mmCIF file of C-alpha atoms in Angstrom:
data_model
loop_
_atom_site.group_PDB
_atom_site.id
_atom_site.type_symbol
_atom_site.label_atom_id
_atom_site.label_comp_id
_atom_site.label_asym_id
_atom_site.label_seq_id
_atom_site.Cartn_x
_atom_site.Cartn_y
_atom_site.Cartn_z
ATOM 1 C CA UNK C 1 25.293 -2.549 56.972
ATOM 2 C CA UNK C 2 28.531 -2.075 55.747
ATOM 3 C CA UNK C 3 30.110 -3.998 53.124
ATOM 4 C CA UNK C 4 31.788 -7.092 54.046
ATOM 5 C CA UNK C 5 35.722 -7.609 55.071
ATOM 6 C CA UNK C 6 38.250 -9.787 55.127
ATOM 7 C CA UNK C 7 38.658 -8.616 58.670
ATOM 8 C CA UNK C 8 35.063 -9.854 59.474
ATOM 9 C CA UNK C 9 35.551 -13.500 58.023
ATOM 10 C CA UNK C 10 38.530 -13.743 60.440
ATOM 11 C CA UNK C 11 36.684 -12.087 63.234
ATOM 12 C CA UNK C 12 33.917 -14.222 62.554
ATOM 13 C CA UNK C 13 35.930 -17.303 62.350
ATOM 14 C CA UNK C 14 38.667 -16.550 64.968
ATOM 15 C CA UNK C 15 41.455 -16.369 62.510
ATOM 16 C CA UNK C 16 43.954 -13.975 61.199
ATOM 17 C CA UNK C 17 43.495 -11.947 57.950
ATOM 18 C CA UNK C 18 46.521 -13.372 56.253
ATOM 19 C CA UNK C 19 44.775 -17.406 57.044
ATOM 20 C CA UNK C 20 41.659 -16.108 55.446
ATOM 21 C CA UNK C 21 43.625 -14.581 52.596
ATOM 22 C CA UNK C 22 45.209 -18.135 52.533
ATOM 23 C CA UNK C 23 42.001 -20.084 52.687
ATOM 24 C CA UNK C 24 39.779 -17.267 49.969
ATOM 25 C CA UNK C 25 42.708 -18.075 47.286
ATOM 26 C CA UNK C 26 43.747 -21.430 47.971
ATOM 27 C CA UNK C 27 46.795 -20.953 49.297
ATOM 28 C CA UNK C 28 48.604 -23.358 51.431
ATOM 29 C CA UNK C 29 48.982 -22.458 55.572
ATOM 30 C CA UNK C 30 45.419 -23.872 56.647
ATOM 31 C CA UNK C 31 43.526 -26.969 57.592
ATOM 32 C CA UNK C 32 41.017 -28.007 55.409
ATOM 33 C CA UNK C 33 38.133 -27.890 57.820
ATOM 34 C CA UNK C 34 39.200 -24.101 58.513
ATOM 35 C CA UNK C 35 39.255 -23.319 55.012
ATOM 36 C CA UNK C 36 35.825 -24.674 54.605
ATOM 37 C CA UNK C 37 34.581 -22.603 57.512
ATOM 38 C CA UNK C 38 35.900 -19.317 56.021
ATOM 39 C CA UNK C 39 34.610 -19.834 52.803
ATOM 40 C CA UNK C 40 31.245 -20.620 54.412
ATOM 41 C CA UNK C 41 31.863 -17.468 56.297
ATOM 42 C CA UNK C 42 32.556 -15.499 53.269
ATOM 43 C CA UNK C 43 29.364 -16.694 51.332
ATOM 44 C CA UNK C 44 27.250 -16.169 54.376
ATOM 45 C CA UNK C 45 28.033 -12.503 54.629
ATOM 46 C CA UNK C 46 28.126 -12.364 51.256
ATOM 47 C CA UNK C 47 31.924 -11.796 50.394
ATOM 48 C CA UNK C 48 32.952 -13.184 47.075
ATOM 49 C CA UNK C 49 36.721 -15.128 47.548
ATOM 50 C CA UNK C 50 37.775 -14.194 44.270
ATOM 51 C CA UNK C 51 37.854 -10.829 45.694
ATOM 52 C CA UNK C 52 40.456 -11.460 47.950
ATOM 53 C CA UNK C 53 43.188 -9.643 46.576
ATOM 54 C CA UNK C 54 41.301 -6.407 45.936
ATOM 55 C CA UNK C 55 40.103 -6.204 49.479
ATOM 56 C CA UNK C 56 43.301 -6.803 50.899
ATOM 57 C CA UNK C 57 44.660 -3.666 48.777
ATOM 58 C CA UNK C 58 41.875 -1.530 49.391
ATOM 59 C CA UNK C 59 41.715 -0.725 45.651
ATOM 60 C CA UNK C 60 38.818 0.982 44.109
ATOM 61 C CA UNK C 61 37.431 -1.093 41.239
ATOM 62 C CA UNK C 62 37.126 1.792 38.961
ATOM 63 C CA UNK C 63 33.710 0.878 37.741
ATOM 64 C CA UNK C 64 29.877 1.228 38.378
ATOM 65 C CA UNK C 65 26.892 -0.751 38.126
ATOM 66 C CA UNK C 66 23.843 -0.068 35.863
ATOM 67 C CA UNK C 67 21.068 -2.712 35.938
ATOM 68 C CA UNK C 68 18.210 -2.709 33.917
ATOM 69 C CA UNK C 69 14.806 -4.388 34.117
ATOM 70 C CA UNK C 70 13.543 -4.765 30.808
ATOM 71 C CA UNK C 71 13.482 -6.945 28.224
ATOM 72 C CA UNK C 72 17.188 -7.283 26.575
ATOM 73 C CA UNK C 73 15.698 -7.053 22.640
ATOM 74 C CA UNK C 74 14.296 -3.346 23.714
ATOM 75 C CA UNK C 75 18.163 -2.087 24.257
ATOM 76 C CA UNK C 76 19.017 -2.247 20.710
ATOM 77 C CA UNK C 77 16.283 0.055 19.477
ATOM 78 C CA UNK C 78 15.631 2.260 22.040
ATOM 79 C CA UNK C 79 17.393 5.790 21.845
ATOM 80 C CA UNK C 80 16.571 6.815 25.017
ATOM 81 C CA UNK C 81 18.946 4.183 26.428
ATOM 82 C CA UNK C 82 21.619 4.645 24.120
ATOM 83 C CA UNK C 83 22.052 8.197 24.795
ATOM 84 C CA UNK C 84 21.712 8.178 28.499
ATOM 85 C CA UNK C 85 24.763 5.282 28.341
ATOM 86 C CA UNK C 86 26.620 7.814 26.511
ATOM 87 C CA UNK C 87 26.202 9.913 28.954
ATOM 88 C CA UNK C 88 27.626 7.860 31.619
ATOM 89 C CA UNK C 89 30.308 6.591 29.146
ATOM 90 C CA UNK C 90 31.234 10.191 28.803
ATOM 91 C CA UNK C 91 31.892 11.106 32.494
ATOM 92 C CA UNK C 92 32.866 7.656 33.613
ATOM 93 C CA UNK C 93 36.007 7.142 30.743
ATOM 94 C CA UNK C 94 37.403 10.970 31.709
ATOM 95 C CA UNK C 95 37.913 9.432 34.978
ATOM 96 C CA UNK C 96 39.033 5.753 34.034
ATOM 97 C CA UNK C 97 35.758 4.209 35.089
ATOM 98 C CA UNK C 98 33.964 1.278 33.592
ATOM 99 C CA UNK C 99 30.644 0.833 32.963
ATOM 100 C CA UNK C 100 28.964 -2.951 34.332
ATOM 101 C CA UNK C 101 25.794 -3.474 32.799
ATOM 102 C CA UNK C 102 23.495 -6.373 32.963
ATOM 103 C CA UNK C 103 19.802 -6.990 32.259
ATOM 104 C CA UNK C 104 17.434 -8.787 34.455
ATOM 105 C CA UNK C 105 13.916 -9.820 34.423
ATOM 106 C CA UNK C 106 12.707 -8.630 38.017
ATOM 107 C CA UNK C 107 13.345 -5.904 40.646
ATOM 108 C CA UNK C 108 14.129 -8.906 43.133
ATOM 109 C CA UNK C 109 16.738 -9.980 40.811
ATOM 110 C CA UNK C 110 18.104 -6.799 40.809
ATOM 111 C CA UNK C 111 18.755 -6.653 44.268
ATOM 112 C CA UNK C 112 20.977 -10.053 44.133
ATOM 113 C CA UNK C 113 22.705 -8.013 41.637
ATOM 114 C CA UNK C 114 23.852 -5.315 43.934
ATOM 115 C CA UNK C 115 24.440 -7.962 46.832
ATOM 116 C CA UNK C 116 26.845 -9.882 44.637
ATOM 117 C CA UNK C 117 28.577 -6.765 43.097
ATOM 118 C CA UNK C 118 28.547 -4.745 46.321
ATOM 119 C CA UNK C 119 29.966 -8.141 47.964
ATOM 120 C CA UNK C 120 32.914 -8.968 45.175
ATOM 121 C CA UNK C 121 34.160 -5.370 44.948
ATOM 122 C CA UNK C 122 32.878 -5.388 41.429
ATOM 123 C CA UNK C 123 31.717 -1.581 41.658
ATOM 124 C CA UNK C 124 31.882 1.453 43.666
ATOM 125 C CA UNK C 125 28.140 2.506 43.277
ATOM 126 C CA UNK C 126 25.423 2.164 41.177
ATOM 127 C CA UNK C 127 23.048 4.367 38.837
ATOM 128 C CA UNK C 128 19.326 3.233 39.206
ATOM 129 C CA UNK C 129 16.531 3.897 36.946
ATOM 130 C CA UNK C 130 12.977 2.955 36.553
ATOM 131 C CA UNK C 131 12.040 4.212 39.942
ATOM 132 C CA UNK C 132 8.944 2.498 41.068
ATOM 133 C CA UNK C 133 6.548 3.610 43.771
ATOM 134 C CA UNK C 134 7.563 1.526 47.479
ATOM 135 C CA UNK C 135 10.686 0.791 45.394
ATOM 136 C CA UNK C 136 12.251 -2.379 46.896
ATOM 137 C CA UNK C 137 15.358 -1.283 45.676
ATOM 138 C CA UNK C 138 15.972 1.712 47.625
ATOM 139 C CA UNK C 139 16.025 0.314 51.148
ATOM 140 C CA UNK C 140 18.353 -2.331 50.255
ATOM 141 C CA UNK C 141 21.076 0.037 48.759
ATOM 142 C CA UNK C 142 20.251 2.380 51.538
ATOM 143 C CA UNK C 143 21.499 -0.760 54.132
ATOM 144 C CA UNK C 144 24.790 -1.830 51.989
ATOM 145 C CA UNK C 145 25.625 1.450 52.476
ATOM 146 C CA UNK C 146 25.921 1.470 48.506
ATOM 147 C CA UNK C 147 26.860 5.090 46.434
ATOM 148 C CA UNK C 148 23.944 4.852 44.476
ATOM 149 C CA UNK C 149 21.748 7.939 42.235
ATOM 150 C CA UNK C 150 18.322 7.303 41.350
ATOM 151 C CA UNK C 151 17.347 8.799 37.626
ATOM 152 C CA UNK C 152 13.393 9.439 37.513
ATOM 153 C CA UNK C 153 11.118 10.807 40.533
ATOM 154 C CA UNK C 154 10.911 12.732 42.648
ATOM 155 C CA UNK C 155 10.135 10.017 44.792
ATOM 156 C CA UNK C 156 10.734 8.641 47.875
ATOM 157 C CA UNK C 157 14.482 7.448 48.108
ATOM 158 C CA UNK C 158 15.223 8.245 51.657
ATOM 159 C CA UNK C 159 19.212 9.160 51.694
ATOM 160 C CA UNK C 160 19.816 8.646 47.880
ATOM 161 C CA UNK C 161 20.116 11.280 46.028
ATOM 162 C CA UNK C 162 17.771 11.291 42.313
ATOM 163 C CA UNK C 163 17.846 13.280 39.827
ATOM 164 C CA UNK C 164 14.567 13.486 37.085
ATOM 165 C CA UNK C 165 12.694 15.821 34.474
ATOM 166 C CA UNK C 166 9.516 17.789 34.990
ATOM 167 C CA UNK C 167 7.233 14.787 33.354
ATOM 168 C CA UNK C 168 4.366 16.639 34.414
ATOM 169 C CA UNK C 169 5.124 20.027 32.888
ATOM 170 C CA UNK C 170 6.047 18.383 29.537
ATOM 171 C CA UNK C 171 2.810 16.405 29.110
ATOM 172 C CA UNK C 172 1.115 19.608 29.652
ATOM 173 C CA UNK C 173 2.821 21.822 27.294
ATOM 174 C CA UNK C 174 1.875 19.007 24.760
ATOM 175 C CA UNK C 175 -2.140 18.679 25.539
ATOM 176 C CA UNK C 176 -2.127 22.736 25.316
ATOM 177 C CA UNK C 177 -0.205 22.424 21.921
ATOM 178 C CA UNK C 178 -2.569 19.990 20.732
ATOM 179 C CA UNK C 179 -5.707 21.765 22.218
ATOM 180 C CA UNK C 180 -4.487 25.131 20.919
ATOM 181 C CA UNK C 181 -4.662 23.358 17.114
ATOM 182 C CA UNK C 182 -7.935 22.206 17.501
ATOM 183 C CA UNK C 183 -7.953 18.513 19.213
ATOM 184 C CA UNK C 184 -10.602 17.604 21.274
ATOM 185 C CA UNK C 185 -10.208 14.394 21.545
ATOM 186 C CA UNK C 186 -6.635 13.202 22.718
ATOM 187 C CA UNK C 187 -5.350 10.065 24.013
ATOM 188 C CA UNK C 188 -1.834 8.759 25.261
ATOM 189 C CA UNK C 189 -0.016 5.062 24.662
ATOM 190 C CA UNK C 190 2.047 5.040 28.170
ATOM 191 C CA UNK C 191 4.583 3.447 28.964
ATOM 192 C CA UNK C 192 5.054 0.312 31.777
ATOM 193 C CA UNK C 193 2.314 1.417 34.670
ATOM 194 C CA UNK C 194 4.398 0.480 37.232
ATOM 195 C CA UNK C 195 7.056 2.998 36.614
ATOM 196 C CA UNK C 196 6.851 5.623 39.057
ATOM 197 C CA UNK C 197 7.527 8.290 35.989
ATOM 198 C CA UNK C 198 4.742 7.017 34.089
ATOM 199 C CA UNK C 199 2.237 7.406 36.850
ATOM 200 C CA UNK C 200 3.040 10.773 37.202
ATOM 201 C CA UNK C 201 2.698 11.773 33.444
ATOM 202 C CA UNK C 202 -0.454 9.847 33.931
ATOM 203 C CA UNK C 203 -2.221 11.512 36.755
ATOM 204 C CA UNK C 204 -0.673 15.152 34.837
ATOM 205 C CA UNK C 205 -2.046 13.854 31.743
ATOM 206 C CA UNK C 206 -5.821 13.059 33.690
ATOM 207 C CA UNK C 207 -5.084 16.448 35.264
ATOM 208 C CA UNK C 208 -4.925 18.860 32.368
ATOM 209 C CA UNK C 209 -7.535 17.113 30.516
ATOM 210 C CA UNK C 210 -9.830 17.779 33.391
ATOM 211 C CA UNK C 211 -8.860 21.290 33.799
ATOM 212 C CA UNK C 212 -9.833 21.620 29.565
ATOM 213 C CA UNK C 213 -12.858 19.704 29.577
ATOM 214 C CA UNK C 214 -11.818 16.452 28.194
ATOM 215 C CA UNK C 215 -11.538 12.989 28.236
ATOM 216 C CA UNK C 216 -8.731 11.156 29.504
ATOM 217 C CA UNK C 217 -7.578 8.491 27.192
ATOM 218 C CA UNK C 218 -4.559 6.056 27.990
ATOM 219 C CA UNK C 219 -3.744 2.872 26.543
ATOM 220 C CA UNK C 220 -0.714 1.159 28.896
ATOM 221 C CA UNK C 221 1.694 -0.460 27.134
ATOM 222 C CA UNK C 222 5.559 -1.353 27.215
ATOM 223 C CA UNK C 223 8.027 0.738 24.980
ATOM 224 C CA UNK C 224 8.294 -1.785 22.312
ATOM 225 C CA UNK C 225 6.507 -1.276 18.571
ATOM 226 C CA UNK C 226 5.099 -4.141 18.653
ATOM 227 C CA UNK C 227 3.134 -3.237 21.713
ATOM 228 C CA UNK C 228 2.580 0.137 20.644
ATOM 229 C CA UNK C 229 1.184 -0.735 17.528
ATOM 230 C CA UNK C 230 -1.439 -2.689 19.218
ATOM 231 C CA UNK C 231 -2.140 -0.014 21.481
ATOM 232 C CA UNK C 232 -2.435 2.123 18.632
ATOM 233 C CA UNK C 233 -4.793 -0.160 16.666
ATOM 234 C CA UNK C 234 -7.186 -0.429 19.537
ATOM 235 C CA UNK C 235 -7.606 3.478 19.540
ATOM 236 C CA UNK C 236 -7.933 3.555 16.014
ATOM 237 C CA UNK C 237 -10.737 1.080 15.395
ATOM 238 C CA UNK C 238 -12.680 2.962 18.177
ATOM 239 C CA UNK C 239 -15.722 4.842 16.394
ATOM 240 C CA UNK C 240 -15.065 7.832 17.988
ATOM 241 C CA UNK C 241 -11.146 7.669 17.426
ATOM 242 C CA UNK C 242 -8.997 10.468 18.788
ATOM 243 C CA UNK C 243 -7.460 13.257 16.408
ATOM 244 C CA UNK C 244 -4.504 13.319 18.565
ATOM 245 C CA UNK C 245 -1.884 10.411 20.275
ATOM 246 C CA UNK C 246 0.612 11.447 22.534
ATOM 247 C CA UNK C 247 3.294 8.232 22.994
ATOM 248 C CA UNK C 248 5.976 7.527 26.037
ATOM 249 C CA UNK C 249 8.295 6.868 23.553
ATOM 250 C CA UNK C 250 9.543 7.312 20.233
ATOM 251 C CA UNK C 251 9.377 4.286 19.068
ATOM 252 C CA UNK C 252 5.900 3.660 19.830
ATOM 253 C CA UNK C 253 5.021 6.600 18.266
ATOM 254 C CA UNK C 254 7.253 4.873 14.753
ATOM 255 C CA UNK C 255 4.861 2.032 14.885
ATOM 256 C CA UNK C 256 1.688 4.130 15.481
ATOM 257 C CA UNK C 257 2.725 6.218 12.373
ATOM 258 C CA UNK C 258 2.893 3.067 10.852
ATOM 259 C CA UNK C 259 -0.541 1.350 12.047
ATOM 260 C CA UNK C 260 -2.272 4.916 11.095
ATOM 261 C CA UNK C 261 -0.410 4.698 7.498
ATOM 262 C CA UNK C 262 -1.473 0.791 7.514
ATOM 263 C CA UNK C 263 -4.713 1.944 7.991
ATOM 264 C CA UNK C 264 -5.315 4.415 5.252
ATOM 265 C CA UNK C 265 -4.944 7.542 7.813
ATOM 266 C CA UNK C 266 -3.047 10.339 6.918
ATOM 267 C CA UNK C 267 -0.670 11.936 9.577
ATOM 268 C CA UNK C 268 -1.402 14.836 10.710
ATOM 269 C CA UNK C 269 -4.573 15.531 8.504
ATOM 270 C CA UNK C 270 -6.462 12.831 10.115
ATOM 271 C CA UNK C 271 -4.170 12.265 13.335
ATOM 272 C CA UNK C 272 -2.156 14.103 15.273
ATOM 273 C CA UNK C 273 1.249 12.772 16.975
ATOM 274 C CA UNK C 274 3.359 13.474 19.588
ATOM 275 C CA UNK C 275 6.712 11.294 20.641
ATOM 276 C CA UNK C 276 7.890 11.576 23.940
ATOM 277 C CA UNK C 277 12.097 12.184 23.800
ATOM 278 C CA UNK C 278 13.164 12.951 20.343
ATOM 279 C CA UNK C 279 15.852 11.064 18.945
ATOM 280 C CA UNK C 280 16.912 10.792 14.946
ATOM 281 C CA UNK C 281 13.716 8.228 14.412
ATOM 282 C CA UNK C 282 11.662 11.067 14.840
ATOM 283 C CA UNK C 283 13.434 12.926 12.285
ATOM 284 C CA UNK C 284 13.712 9.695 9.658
ATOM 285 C CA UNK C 285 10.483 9.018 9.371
ATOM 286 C CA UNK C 286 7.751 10.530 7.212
ATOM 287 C CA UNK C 287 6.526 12.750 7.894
ATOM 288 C CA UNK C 288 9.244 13.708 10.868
ATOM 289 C CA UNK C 289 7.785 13.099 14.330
ATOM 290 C CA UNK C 290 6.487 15.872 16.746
ATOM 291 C CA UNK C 291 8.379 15.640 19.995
ATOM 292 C CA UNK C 292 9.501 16.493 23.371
ATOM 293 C CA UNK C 293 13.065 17.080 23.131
ATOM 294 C CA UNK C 294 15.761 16.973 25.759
ATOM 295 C CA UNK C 295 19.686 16.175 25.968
ATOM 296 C CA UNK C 296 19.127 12.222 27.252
ATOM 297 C CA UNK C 297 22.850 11.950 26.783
ATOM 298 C CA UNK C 298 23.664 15.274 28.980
ATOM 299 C CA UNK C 299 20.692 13.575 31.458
ATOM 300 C CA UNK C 300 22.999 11.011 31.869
ATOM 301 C CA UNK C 301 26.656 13.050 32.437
ATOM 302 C CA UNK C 302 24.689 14.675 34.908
ATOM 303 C CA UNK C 303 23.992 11.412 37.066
ATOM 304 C CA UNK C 304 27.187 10.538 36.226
ATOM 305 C CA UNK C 305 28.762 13.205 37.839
ATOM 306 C CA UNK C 306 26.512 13.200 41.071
ATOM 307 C CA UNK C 307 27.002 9.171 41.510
ATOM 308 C CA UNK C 308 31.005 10.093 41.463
ATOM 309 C CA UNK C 309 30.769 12.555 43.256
ATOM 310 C CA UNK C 310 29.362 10.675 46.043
ATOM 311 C CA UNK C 311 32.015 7.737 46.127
ATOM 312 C CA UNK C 312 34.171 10.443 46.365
ATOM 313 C CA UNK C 313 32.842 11.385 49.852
ATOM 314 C CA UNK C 314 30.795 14.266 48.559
ATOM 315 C CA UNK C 315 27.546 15.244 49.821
ATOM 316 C CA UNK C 316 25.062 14.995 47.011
ATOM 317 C CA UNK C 317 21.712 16.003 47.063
ATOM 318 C CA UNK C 318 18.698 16.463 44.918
ATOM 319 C CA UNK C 319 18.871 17.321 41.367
ATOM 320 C CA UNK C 320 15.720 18.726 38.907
ATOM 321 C CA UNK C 321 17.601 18.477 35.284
ATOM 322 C CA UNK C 322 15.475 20.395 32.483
ATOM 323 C CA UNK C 323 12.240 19.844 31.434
ATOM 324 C CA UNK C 324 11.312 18.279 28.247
ATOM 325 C CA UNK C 325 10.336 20.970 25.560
ATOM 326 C CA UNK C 326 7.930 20.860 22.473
ATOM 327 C CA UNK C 327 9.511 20.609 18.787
ATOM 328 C CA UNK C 328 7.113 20.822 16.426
ATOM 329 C CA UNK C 329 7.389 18.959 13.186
ATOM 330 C CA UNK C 330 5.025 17.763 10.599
ATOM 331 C CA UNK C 331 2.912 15.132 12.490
ATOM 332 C CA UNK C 332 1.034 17.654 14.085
ATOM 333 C CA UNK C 333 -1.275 19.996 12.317
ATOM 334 C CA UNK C 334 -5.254 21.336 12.948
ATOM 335 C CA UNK C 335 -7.560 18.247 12.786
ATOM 336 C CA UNK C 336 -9.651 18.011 9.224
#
């Protein structure tokens, strides 16, 4: 499915271009009752009329889409967002592209988004994150015939070319750390389970604790603090609490450092943690945060680069960026 024309309104409708130009911007030179039937034409196939002029041209629009599905309040704390936009910011301006970005609630809503942006000539692809597993996503771009590149996998995304980070090697480098200190009892505050990235530092996680003899401990939660320090809290009150929590994020593992201070523990003597992509909260806090560290904002050139690429024409293809390594700082140490 290709993206809809002004030349398939006036097939459609048995006119010429220029009397669907003439009807789309309200122009005189047709009846009323035609213009009504092309503009029912053009929202049927899903062909915006304010986007007339640009069809008619041919023009790029000089801009690509980023929607995200999570909550809007998360966007101004979270690191790991702002430095994979500056990443796209940084390839995009060096080629006089914009950025769109909106928020939505639900994967269904953002495929209306990339009908109606695909449809108005708003953008000339799309980055997508958050890949989920049977990703409804994915077949829709696939059928507009969208540029689009997928960040997080590997996973099933037929044509469209991803590009992700080991998750599973990280995760394992940081149980072995831990282990190799003396933890025996670990656990993990994930992120969203539906998230195809967090299932597979999940079933890694499960995995290496097998292969060392110990129990598995996640907690799900959602990125935010206030959900991590729940998480946290529930682990904490446990009788047999663990010496060691890995978090998805950083800023979970800010508000566990928090709970564990709010709770008379003392980081690391009494627990152990780990933040998942470092950013300067890990560093601000005392003491500074344990983490896996990797250039989000160099994450996100790369994507940039592959999704332009690809309007361009160019065959893209597969990408494995670099995985996630350990920085130790002072929230880790040998268990008392």
């Amino acid at each position: 499915m290709k993206r809809p024309t002004i030349a398939d309104i006036a097939r459609r409708a048995g006119v010429s271009k220029g009397a669907v130009s003439y009807a789309l911007n309200g122009q005189p030179g047709v009846s009323e009752a035609t213009r009504q039937r092309i503009v029912a034409i053009a929202q049927e196939i899903g062909f915006n009329p304010n986007s007339a002029a640009r069809a008619l041209s041919g023009a790029s629009a000089r801009a690509v889409g980023l929607t995200l599905c999570r909550p809007a309040r998360i966007l101004g704390i979270e690191p790991w967002f702002m430095g994979l936009i500056s990443g796209f910011e940084a390839e995009l301006s060096a080629r006089s592209y914009a950025l769109t970005l909106q928020v939505v609630g639900t994967p269904e809503l953002e495929v209306e988004v990339y009908r109606r942006w695909w449809g108005e000539r708003r953008i000339d692809g799309v980055i997508v994150t958050d890949l989920r597993e049977n990703d409804i996503r994915i077949p829709v771009l696939q059928q507009l015939q969208l540029p689009a590149v997928v960040i997080g996998g590997p996973g099933e995304t037929g044509t469209i070319a991803q590009i992700w980070s080991d998750d599973a090697g990280a995760i394992t480098e940081a149980v072995r750390y831990l282990v190799a200190l003396g933890h025996r009892r670990i656990a993990r505050v994930s992120g969203l389970p539906g998230l195809l990235h967090t299932q597979t530092r999940t079933r890694a996680f499960n995995d290496i604790c097998s292969s060392l003899g110990l129990e598995a401990i996640t907690v799900p939660s959602d990125y935010t603090g206030e959900e991590g320090s729940r998480a946290t809290r529930r682990l904490l009150i446990d009788s047999d609490r663990p010496t060691a929590i890995i978090y998805d994020n950083d800023v979970m593992a800010v508000a566990g450092l928090a709970v564990a201070q709010e709770m008379g523990l003392a980081v690391p003597g009494d627990l152990s943690i780990v933040a998942w992509d470092d950013s300067p909260l890990c560093s601000l806090v005392h003491p500074p945060l344990t983490a896996l560290t990797r250039d989000i904002a160099e994450y996100g050139a790369h994507a940039a680069r592959e999704l332009l690429a690809s309007i361009d024409g160019k065959q893209v293809g597969n990408v494995e960026a670099g995985t996630a390594h350990l920085t130790p700082r002072g929230s880790t140490a040998p268990p008392r």
